[in-house]
Short mmCIF file of C-alpha atoms in Angstrom, two decimals:
data_model
loop_
_atom_site.label_atom_id
_atom_site.label_comp_id
_atom_site.label_asym_id
_atom_site.label_seq_id
_atom_site.Cartn_x
_atom_site.Cartn_y
_atom_site.Cartn_z
CA MET A 1 28.73 9.07 -5.96
CA GLY A 2 29.82 7.95 -9.40
CA HIS A 3 26.59 6.19 -10.37
CA LYS A 4 25.64 6.91 -13.96
CA ALA A 5 22.10 7.47 -15.18
CA SER A 6 21.02 5.22 -18.03
CA SER A 7 20.64 6.85 -21.43
CA GLU A 8 18.85 4.34 -23.61
CA SER A 9 15.12 4.95 -23.03
CA LYS A 10 12.92 5.06 -26.11
CA PHE A 11 10.91 8.22 -25.41
CA ARG A 12 13.08 10.26 -23.16
CA GLY A 13 12.10 13.11 -20.91
CA PRO A 14 14.63 15.41 -19.26
CA GLN A 15 17.78 13.72 -18.04
CA PHE A 16 19.53 14.97 -14.93
CA ASP A 17 23.28 15.28 -14.66
CA GLU A 18 25.74 14.75 -11.84
CA SER A 19 25.72 18.43 -10.94
CA PHE A 20 21.93 18.43 -10.52
CA ARG A 21 22.04 15.21 -8.52
CA ARG A 22 24.65 16.67 -6.19
CA GLN A 23 22.48 19.72 -5.56
CA PHE A 24 19.37 17.58 -5.17
CA GLU A 25 21.16 15.60 -2.46
CA GLU A 26 22.06 18.87 -0.76
CA LEU A 27 18.37 19.75 -0.86
CA LEU A 28 17.46 16.48 0.89
CA LYS A 29 20.22 16.98 3.44
CA TRP A 30 19.42 20.62 4.22
CA ARG A 31 15.63 20.34 4.25
CA ARG A 32 14.74 20.88 7.88
CA ASP A 33 11.74 20.97 10.16
CA VAL A 34 12.00 24.67 10.92
CA ARG A 35 10.76 26.21 14.18
CA SER A 36 12.41 29.66 14.13
CA PHE A 37 11.34 32.05 11.42
CA ARG A 38 12.14 35.61 10.43
CA CYS A 39 9.04 37.74 10.09
CA ASP A 40 9.60 38.68 6.41
CA PRO A 41 6.44 38.02 4.42
CA ILE A 42 6.21 35.49 1.60
CA ASP A 43 5.15 36.74 -1.82
CA ALA A 44 1.57 35.55 -2.48
CA GLY A 45 2.46 34.49 -6.04
CA LEU A 46 5.33 32.37 -4.74
CA LEU A 47 3.05 30.69 -2.22
CA GLU A 48 0.53 29.81 -4.91
CA HIS A 49 3.33 28.56 -7.11
CA LEU A 50 4.50 26.25 -4.29
CA ILE A 51 0.97 24.91 -3.88
CA CYS A 52 0.85 24.20 -7.63
CA LEU A 53 4.13 22.28 -7.35
CA ALA A 54 2.77 20.35 -4.36
CA SER A 55 -0.21 19.29 -6.44
CA LEU A 56 2.14 17.59 -8.91
CA ALA A 57 2.62 14.91 -6.23
CA PRO A 58 1.59 11.34 -7.02
CA SER A 59 -1.91 10.38 -5.89
CA VAL A 60 -3.61 7.01 -5.88
CA GLY A 61 -5.82 6.65 -8.97
CA TYR A 62 -4.97 10.30 -9.73
CA SER A 63 -7.40 11.23 -6.97
CA GLN A 64 -5.63 14.50 -6.00
CA PRO A 65 -7.29 14.39 -2.55
CA TRP A 66 -5.24 17.21 -0.98
CA ARG A 67 -6.86 20.48 0.09
CA PHE A 68 -4.87 23.53 1.18
CA VAL A 69 -6.24 25.80 3.90
CA LEU A 70 -4.44 29.11 4.29
CA VAL A 71 -4.90 30.15 7.90
CA GLU A 72 -4.79 33.94 7.96
CA SER A 73 -7.25 35.32 10.51
CA ALA A 74 -6.03 36.20 14.00
CA GLU A 75 -8.92 34.25 15.51
CA CYS A 76 -8.09 31.02 13.68
CA ARG A 77 -4.40 31.35 14.43
CA GLU A 78 -5.18 31.92 18.10
CA SER A 79 -7.22 28.69 18.21
CA ILE A 80 -4.28 26.77 16.79
CA ARG A 81 -1.80 28.36 19.21
CA LYS A 82 -4.00 27.46 22.21
CA ASN A 83 -4.46 23.95 20.86
CA PHE A 84 -0.68 23.51 20.51
CA GLU A 85 0.08 24.92 23.95
CA HIS A 86 -2.42 22.60 25.58
CA CYS A 87 -1.17 19.50 23.77
CA ASN A 88 2.45 20.42 24.37
CA ARG A 89 1.88 20.73 28.14
CA GLU A 90 0.17 17.34 28.15
CA ALA A 91 3.01 15.79 26.16
CA LEU A 92 5.61 17.14 28.58
CA ASN A 93 3.91 15.12 31.35
CA LEU A 94 4.91 11.91 29.56
CA TYR A 95 8.57 12.50 30.34
CA SER A 96 10.54 12.78 33.53
CA GLY A 97 14.01 13.79 34.65
CA LYS A 98 16.55 14.69 32.00
CA LYS A 99 14.22 13.83 29.12
CA ALA A 100 11.52 16.15 30.50
CA ARG A 101 14.01 19.01 30.86
CA LEU A 102 15.22 18.43 27.32
CA TYR A 103 11.64 18.28 25.98
CA ALA A 104 10.75 21.52 27.76
CA SER A 105 13.77 23.25 26.23
CA LEU A 106 12.87 22.30 22.64
CA LYS A 107 11.06 24.83 20.47
CA LEU A 108 8.51 22.62 18.77
CA ALA A 109 6.52 25.11 16.72
CA GLY A 110 6.98 28.49 15.09
CA LEU A 111 3.35 29.55 15.42
CA ARG A 112 4.15 33.04 16.68
CA ASP A 113 6.64 34.06 13.99
CA ALA A 114 5.91 32.23 10.74
CA PRO A 115 4.27 34.58 8.23
CA VAL A 116 2.34 31.74 6.60
CA GLN A 117 0.33 28.97 8.23
CA LEU A 118 -1.02 26.34 5.89
CA ALA A 119 -3.07 23.29 6.85
CA ILE A 120 -3.25 20.30 4.50
CA PHE A 121 -6.43 18.26 4.67
CA LEU A 122 -7.55 15.08 3.00
CA THR A 123 -10.99 15.05 1.41
CA GLN A 124 -11.96 11.55 2.53
CA ASN A 125 -15.10 10.96 0.50
CA THR A 126 -13.78 11.96 -2.89
CA HIS A 127 -14.77 9.81 -5.85
CA HIS A 128 -12.06 11.42 -7.93
CA GLY A 129 -9.93 8.55 -9.16
CA SER A 130 -12.94 6.17 -9.03
CA GLU A 131 -11.33 4.21 -6.15
CA LEU A 132 -8.58 2.86 -8.41
CA GLY A 133 -5.70 1.45 -6.37
CA ARG A 134 -7.29 1.95 -2.98
CA VAL A 135 -9.65 -0.96 -2.47
CA THR A 136 -7.28 -3.18 -0.49
CA MET A 137 -5.16 -0.29 0.86
CA PRO A 138 -7.54 2.63 1.46
CA GLU A 139 -4.83 4.43 3.44
CA THR A 140 -3.12 5.26 0.13
CA LEU A 141 -5.59 8.15 -0.23
CA GLU A 142 -4.19 9.64 2.97
CA TYR A 143 -0.64 8.87 1.85
CA SER A 144 -1.26 10.86 -1.34
CA ALA A 145 -1.86 14.02 0.67
CA VAL A 146 1.33 13.31 2.63
CA LEU A 147 3.26 13.19 -0.66
CA ALA A 148 1.93 16.66 -1.50
CA VAL A 149 3.24 17.97 1.84
CA HIS A 150 6.69 16.60 1.05
CA SER A 151 6.70 18.12 -2.47
CA LEU A 152 5.77 21.48 -0.96
CA TRP A 153 8.49 21.13 1.67
CA LEU A 154 11.27 20.46 -0.83
CA ALA A 155 10.02 23.09 -3.30
CA ALA A 156 9.89 25.70 -0.50
CA ARG A 157 13.50 24.93 0.44
CA THR A 158 14.66 25.56 -3.15
CA TYR A 159 13.46 29.16 -2.61
CA GLY A 160 15.27 29.42 0.73
CA LEU A 161 11.99 28.98 2.63
CA GLY A 162 11.70 26.80 5.69
CA LEU A 163 8.73 24.66 6.67
CA GLY A 164 7.81 23.33 10.08
CA TRP A 165 5.28 20.50 10.50
CA VAL A 166 3.33 20.92 13.74
CA SER A 167 1.77 17.64 14.87
CA ILE A 168 1.35 18.47 18.56
CA LEU A 169 -2.28 19.40 17.93
CA GLU A 170 -5.65 17.84 18.67
CA PRO A 171 -7.03 17.29 15.12
CA VAL A 172 -10.71 17.54 16.12
CA GLU A 173 -10.02 20.93 17.70
CA VAL A 174 -8.10 22.09 14.63
CA LYS A 175 -11.15 21.31 12.48
CA ARG A 176 -13.48 23.07 14.89
CA GLY A 177 -11.25 26.15 15.13
CA LEU A 178 -10.93 26.45 11.35
CA ASN A 179 -14.53 25.49 10.51
CA ILE A 180 -13.54 22.57 8.27
CA PRO A 181 -16.04 20.24 6.51
CA ASP A 182 -16.84 17.02 8.37
CA ASP A 183 -15.37 14.66 5.81
CA TRP A 184 -11.98 16.35 5.68
CA LYS A 185 -9.15 14.89 7.73
CA LEU A 186 -6.19 16.90 9.02
CA ILE A 187 -2.96 15.63 7.53
CA ALA A 188 -0.47 18.36 8.43
CA TYR A 189 -0.37 21.82 9.94
CA LEU A 190 2.54 23.78 8.47
CA CYS A 191 4.39 26.94 9.42
CA ILE A 192 6.23 28.49 6.47
CA GLY A 193 8.70 31.38 6.37
CA TYR A 194 12.33 32.31 5.93
CA PRO A 195 14.31 30.42 8.58
CA LYS A 196 16.43 32.27 11.10
CA GLN A 197 19.22 29.87 10.26
CA ASP A 198 19.93 26.84 8.10
CA ASN A 199 21.14 23.55 9.44
CA SER A 200 22.33 20.33 7.82
CA SER A 201 21.41 18.26 10.86
CA PRO A 202 18.02 17.69 12.57
CA GLU A 203 17.67 19.59 15.84
CA LEU A 204 16.50 16.41 17.61
CA LEU A 205 19.83 14.85 16.63
CA TYR A 206 22.23 17.63 17.63
CA ARG A 207 20.27 18.40 20.81
CA GLY A 208 20.65 14.77 21.83
CA TRP A 209 16.99 13.70 21.72
CA GLU A 210 17.55 10.84 19.29
CA GLU A 211 20.31 9.19 17.28
CA THR A 212 20.60 8.28 13.61
CA LEU A 213 19.93 4.62 12.92
CA PRO A 214 22.57 2.80 10.86
CA ILE A 215 21.31 2.07 7.35
CA THR A 216 22.26 -1.61 7.67
CA GLN A 217 19.63 -1.96 10.40
CA MET A 218 16.92 -0.77 8.02
CA ILE A 219 17.51 -3.13 5.09
CA VAL A 220 16.25 -6.70 4.99
CA LYS A 221 16.40 -9.22 2.13
CA ARG A 222 13.78 -11.79 1.21
CA MET B 1 8.60 31.90 -12.46
CA GLY B 2 10.57 34.97 -11.43
CA HIS B 3 10.35 34.40 -7.67
CA LYS B 4 13.60 35.18 -5.92
CA ALA B 5 14.98 33.25 -3.01
CA SER B 6 15.78 35.31 0.06
CA SER B 7 19.43 35.84 0.83
CA GLU B 8 19.61 37.30 4.31
CA SER B 9 19.65 34.29 6.64
CA LYS B 10 22.14 34.34 9.48
CA PHE B 11 23.65 30.88 9.17
CA ARG B 12 23.12 29.92 5.60
CA GLY B 13 23.24 26.49 4.04
CA PRO B 14 23.37 25.91 0.30
CA GLN B 15 21.24 28.28 -1.75
CA PHE B 16 19.59 27.09 -4.91
CA ASP B 17 19.48 29.14 -8.07
CA GLU B 18 16.89 29.59 -10.79
CA SER B 19 18.52 26.96 -12.98
CA PHE B 20 18.31 24.34 -10.22
CA ARG B 21 14.72 25.28 -9.43
CA ARG B 22 13.77 24.92 -13.10
CA GLN B 23 15.28 21.43 -13.20
CA PHE B 24 13.70 20.52 -9.86
CA GLU B 25 10.31 21.45 -11.27
CA GLU B 26 11.04 19.25 -14.29
CA LEU B 27 11.79 16.44 -11.84
CA LEU B 28 8.39 16.90 -10.15
CA LYS B 29 6.65 17.05 -13.53
CA TRP B 30 8.38 14.02 -15.05
CA ARG B 31 8.29 11.78 -11.97
CA ARG B 32 5.86 9.06 -12.98
CA ASP B 33 4.24 5.96 -11.56
CA VAL B 34 5.99 3.59 -13.93
CA ARG B 35 4.49 0.26 -14.99
CA SER B 36 6.66 -0.71 -17.99
CA PHE B 37 10.30 -1.41 -17.33
CA ARG B 38 13.28 -2.48 -19.36
CA CYS B 39 14.97 -5.54 -17.90
CA ASP B 40 18.41 -3.88 -17.41
CA PRO B 41 19.62 -4.49 -13.86
CA ILE B 42 20.22 -1.73 -11.32
CA ASP B 43 23.69 -1.42 -9.82
CA ALA B 44 23.55 -2.66 -6.21
CA GLY B 45 25.60 0.31 -5.00
CA LEU B 46 23.18 2.73 -6.64
CA LEU B 47 20.23 1.00 -5.00
CA GLU B 48 21.83 1.27 -1.57
CA HIS B 49 22.65 4.90 -2.25
CA LEU B 50 18.98 5.57 -3.08
CA ILE B 51 17.91 3.91 0.18
CA CYS B 52 20.36 6.14 2.06
CA LEU B 53 18.83 9.20 0.38
CA ALA B 54 15.34 7.96 1.27
CA SER B 55 16.35 7.74 4.90
CA LEU B 56 17.12 11.47 4.89
CA ALA B 57 13.34 12.00 4.85
CA PRO B 58 11.71 13.84 7.74
CA SER B 59 10.34 11.62 10.50
CA VAL B 60 8.24 12.52 13.51
CA GLY B 61 10.45 12.86 16.59
CA TYR B 62 13.36 11.66 14.39
CA SER B 63 11.88 8.17 14.74
CA GLN B 64 13.14 6.88 11.34
CA PRO B 65 10.46 4.16 11.36
CA TRP B 66 10.98 3.01 7.74
CA ARG B 67 12.27 -0.47 6.94
CA PHE B 68 13.29 -1.54 3.44
CA VAL B 69 12.66 -5.11 2.30
CA LEU B 70 14.42 -6.11 -0.91
CA VAL B 71 12.29 -8.82 -2.46
CA GLU B 72 14.64 -11.02 -4.48
CA SER B 73 13.61 -14.67 -4.25
CA ALA B 74 11.44 -16.17 -6.99
CA GLU B 75 9.11 -17.61 -4.34
CA CYS B 76 8.46 -14.27 -2.65
CA ARG B 77 7.99 -12.51 -5.96
CA GLU B 78 5.54 -15.17 -7.08
CA SER B 79 3.46 -14.65 -3.90
CA ILE B 80 3.27 -10.94 -4.66
CA ARG B 81 2.32 -11.51 -8.29
CA LYS B 82 -0.50 -13.89 -7.31
CA ASN B 83 -1.66 -11.45 -4.66
CA PHE B 84 -1.78 -8.63 -7.21
CA GLU B 85 -3.58 -10.69 -9.84
CA HIS B 86 -6.23 -11.76 -7.38
CA CYS B 87 -6.82 -8.23 -6.07
CA ASN B 88 -6.80 -6.77 -9.56
CA ARG B 89 -9.50 -9.23 -10.73
CA GLU B 90 -11.61 -8.33 -7.69
CA ALA B 91 -11.16 -4.61 -8.35
CA LEU B 92 -12.25 -4.98 -11.96
CA ASN B 93 -15.61 -6.26 -10.70
CA LEU B 94 -16.29 -2.84 -9.17
CA TYR B 95 -16.63 -1.26 -12.60
CA SER B 96 -18.97 -1.80 -15.48
CA GLY B 97 -19.31 -0.75 -19.12
CA LYS B 98 -16.75 1.66 -20.54
CA LYS B 99 -14.99 2.16 -17.19
CA ALA B 100 -14.52 -1.61 -16.79
CA ARG B 101 -13.06 -1.90 -20.30
CA LEU B 102 -10.71 1.00 -19.57
CA TYR B 103 -9.69 -0.51 -16.22
CA ALA B 104 -8.98 -3.88 -17.85
CA SER B 105 -6.79 -2.20 -20.47
CA LEU B 106 -4.60 -0.40 -17.91
CA LYS B 107 -1.27 -1.92 -16.95
CA LEU B 108 -1.28 -1.42 -13.19
CA ALA B 109 1.94 -3.09 -12.14
CA GLY B 110 5.34 -3.96 -13.56
CA LEU B 111 5.87 -7.04 -11.42
CA ARG B 112 7.08 -9.20 -14.30
CA ASP B 113 9.72 -6.86 -15.71
CA ALA B 114 11.09 -4.62 -12.95
CA PRO B 115 14.56 -5.79 -11.91
CA VAL B 116 14.08 -4.51 -8.36
CA GLN B 117 11.13 -4.99 -6.03
CA LEU B 118 11.31 -3.12 -2.76
CA ALA B 119 8.70 -3.12 -0.02
CA ILE B 120 8.63 -0.30 2.54
CA PHE B 121 7.31 -1.20 5.96
CA LEU B 122 6.62 0.79 9.08
CA THR B 123 7.92 -0.56 12.37
CA GLN B 124 4.87 0.33 14.45
CA ASN B 125 6.13 -0.30 17.95
CA THR B 126 9.35 1.64 17.72
CA HIS B 127 10.31 3.78 20.70
CA HIS B 128 12.86 5.61 18.60
CA GLY B 129 11.93 9.27 18.87
CA SER B 130 10.41 8.68 22.34
CA GLU B 131 6.89 9.40 21.00
CA LEU B 132 7.73 13.07 20.42
CA GLY B 133 5.17 14.70 18.13
CA ARG B 134 2.91 11.68 17.80
CA VAL B 135 0.75 11.62 20.90
CA THR B 136 -2.26 13.42 19.41
CA MET B 137 -1.55 12.41 15.80
CA PRO B 138 -0.08 8.87 15.94
CA GLU B 139 -0.56 8.54 12.18
CA THR B 140 2.47 10.81 11.71
CA LEU B 141 4.65 7.74 12.31
CA GLU B 142 3.08 6.13 9.23
CA TYR B 143 3.36 9.40 7.31
CA SER B 144 7.10 9.46 8.01
CA ALA B 145 7.55 6.20 6.11
CA VAL B 146 5.50 7.65 3.24
CA LEU B 147 7.91 10.60 3.07
CA ALA B 148 10.79 8.15 2.66
CA VAL B 149 9.01 6.53 -0.29
CA HIS B 150 8.67 9.92 -1.96
CA SER B 151 12.33 10.81 -1.38
CA LEU B 152 13.33 7.49 -2.93
CA TRP B 153 11.00 8.10 -5.88
CA LEU B 154 12.44 11.51 -6.73
CA ALA B 155 16.03 10.42 -6.14
CA ALA B 156 15.52 7.40 -8.43
CA ARG B 157 14.22 9.66 -11.20
CA THR B 158 17.35 11.84 -11.02
CA TYR B 159 19.23 8.69 -12.13
CA GLY B 160 16.76 8.00 -14.93
CA LEU B 161 15.13 5.23 -12.91
CA GLY B 162 11.37 4.75 -12.76
CA LEU B 163 9.38 3.65 -9.74
CA GLY B 164 5.91 2.13 -9.68
CA TRP B 165 3.88 1.97 -6.46
CA VAL B 166 1.70 -1.15 -6.42
CA SER B 167 -1.21 -0.78 -3.98
CA ILE B 168 -3.52 -3.40 -5.49
CA LEU B 169 -2.34 -5.93 -2.93
CA GLU B 170 -3.79 -7.50 0.19
CA PRO B 171 -1.36 -6.28 2.89
CA VAL B 172 -1.88 -9.26 5.23
CA GLU B 173 -0.98 -11.60 2.38
CA VAL B 174 2.09 -9.52 1.50
CA LYS B 175 3.33 -9.91 5.07
CA ARG B 176 2.65 -13.64 5.06
CA GLY B 177 4.35 -14.13 1.68
CA LEU B 178 7.45 -12.20 2.74
CA ASN B 179 7.60 -13.50 6.33
CA ILE B 180 7.46 -10.05 7.91
CA PRO B 181 7.42 -9.38 11.70
CA ASP B 182 3.95 -8.94 13.20
CA ASP B 183 4.38 -5.32 14.24
CA TRP B 184 5.48 -4.10 10.82
CA LYS B 185 2.88 -2.49 8.57
CA LEU B 186 3.07 -2.45 4.78
CA ILE B 187 3.33 1.11 3.51
CA ALA B 188 4.27 0.63 -0.14
CA TYR B 189 5.30 -2.10 -2.55
CA LEU B 190 7.59 -0.67 -5.21
CA CYS B 191 8.81 -1.82 -8.61
CA ILE B 192 12.01 -0.08 -9.68
CA GLY B 193 13.85 -0.15 -13.00
CA TYR B 194 14.66 1.82 -16.12
CA PRO B 195 11.36 2.85 -17.71
CA LYS B 196 10.51 1.83 -21.27
CA GLN B 197 9.57 5.44 -21.88
CA ASP B 198 9.28 8.76 -20.08
CA ASN B 199 6.13 10.80 -19.87
CA SER B 200 5.32 14.25 -18.53
CA SER B 201 1.69 13.33 -17.96
CA PRO B 202 0.13 10.65 -15.71
CA GLU B 203 -1.20 7.65 -17.66
CA LEU B 204 -4.54 7.89 -15.83
CA LEU B 205 -4.87 11.42 -17.23
CA TYR B 206 -3.98 10.81 -20.87
CA ARG B 207 -5.85 7.51 -20.97
CA GLY B 208 -8.98 9.34 -19.82
CA TRP B 209 -9.44 7.70 -16.41
CA GLU B 210 -9.40 10.97 -14.46
CA GLU B 211 -8.97 14.71 -15.00
CA THR B 212 -6.74 17.28 -13.35
CA LEU B 213 -8.49 19.34 -10.70
CA PRO B 214 -8.12 23.13 -11.03
CA ILE B 215 -5.86 24.52 -8.34
CA THR B 216 -8.46 27.13 -7.35
CA GLN B 217 -10.70 24.28 -6.19
CA MET B 218 -8.04 23.07 -3.79
CA ILE B 219 -7.28 26.31 -1.92
CA VAL B 220 -9.43 27.64 0.90
CA LYS B 221 -8.79 30.65 3.16
CA ARG B 222 -9.65 30.95 6.83
#
């Protein structure tokens, strides 16, 4: 890419070199939304380490509003699987013809195979951060929890782990099934495990569901 | 950390080693919400490269709903600065005593110094992705744009660039000031430039605004 990092800051933290940047770009390119997992377990220490890395994410007013729910019991997992299957059937009804056949052929969750299922919730009524930065844009609290999901996703991939974000779920039912406090909001339900295969391209792209938008269409000047 | 990446996948993409993981963790630890920038310009090619990396972020149904608005004109920048100053004065009124003095002493935006100002919007009515994955959780469209902001943030830091997310803004006024289409929603207003200094710790932590939550308080099992 040839762009050089600046080297004149006054109090300098770690600087990253071209080799790191190249690998970091590979990480962004090969991060995938994984739906097919091997059944190998994940070391509990590694999982906790990944959660610690996720909690280094930025949060508005340093509110740290993310909460991690490890879903381990067969009963809870069954409630999620039923929830997904119901919502997925309903979603299929939105499509017809070729698109419906394509939708039906997509594997949209790895709930049967993934060794780890982790739900990320937002604690909505937190006073941590004393509301700084979220008076005019209260949604930034929610966004903070999303940033933690992304940190976890990338960190997992550096260990060869895949993550799949399942959003075809009725959030109220997820909370009921997992017995979650009233003021928590579901942000993401994640399947985590070693992927059956790696891929540099999103499945929805190579299966023909959607195309990549040209970057020029996304940039506007004012 | 001592955790080993698995090495038995069938179709394997790039694997990351311990040295990369160590540096990646440094990146997460030294990413900061920067408010003090040097005035050195950012190479236009580098900026476009960062936007390309941001657009590698995950998006629900491969919807790619992020739009990048480069705010360059003096008039637009002035509207943002006024917006921020108004909202910041209002926010200060929420605090009293020691907390108010601390709030008033914090520098919460780098709108005067940062060479680049970039607003990220969500295009709300996009049919890209054909609604896949967002029927029961429509907020995942918004979350996708948030993931792009985070990708941009980390990528910028690998080049020694700092990014500051300004959320003390009235979003309706931002849209009016920048002449933004009706169906776009403001996700984040970003200042980008070379930071005056690096820091491994959030300013709101070392200035005593908020403390770090223990990780044990954030993990629940079900």
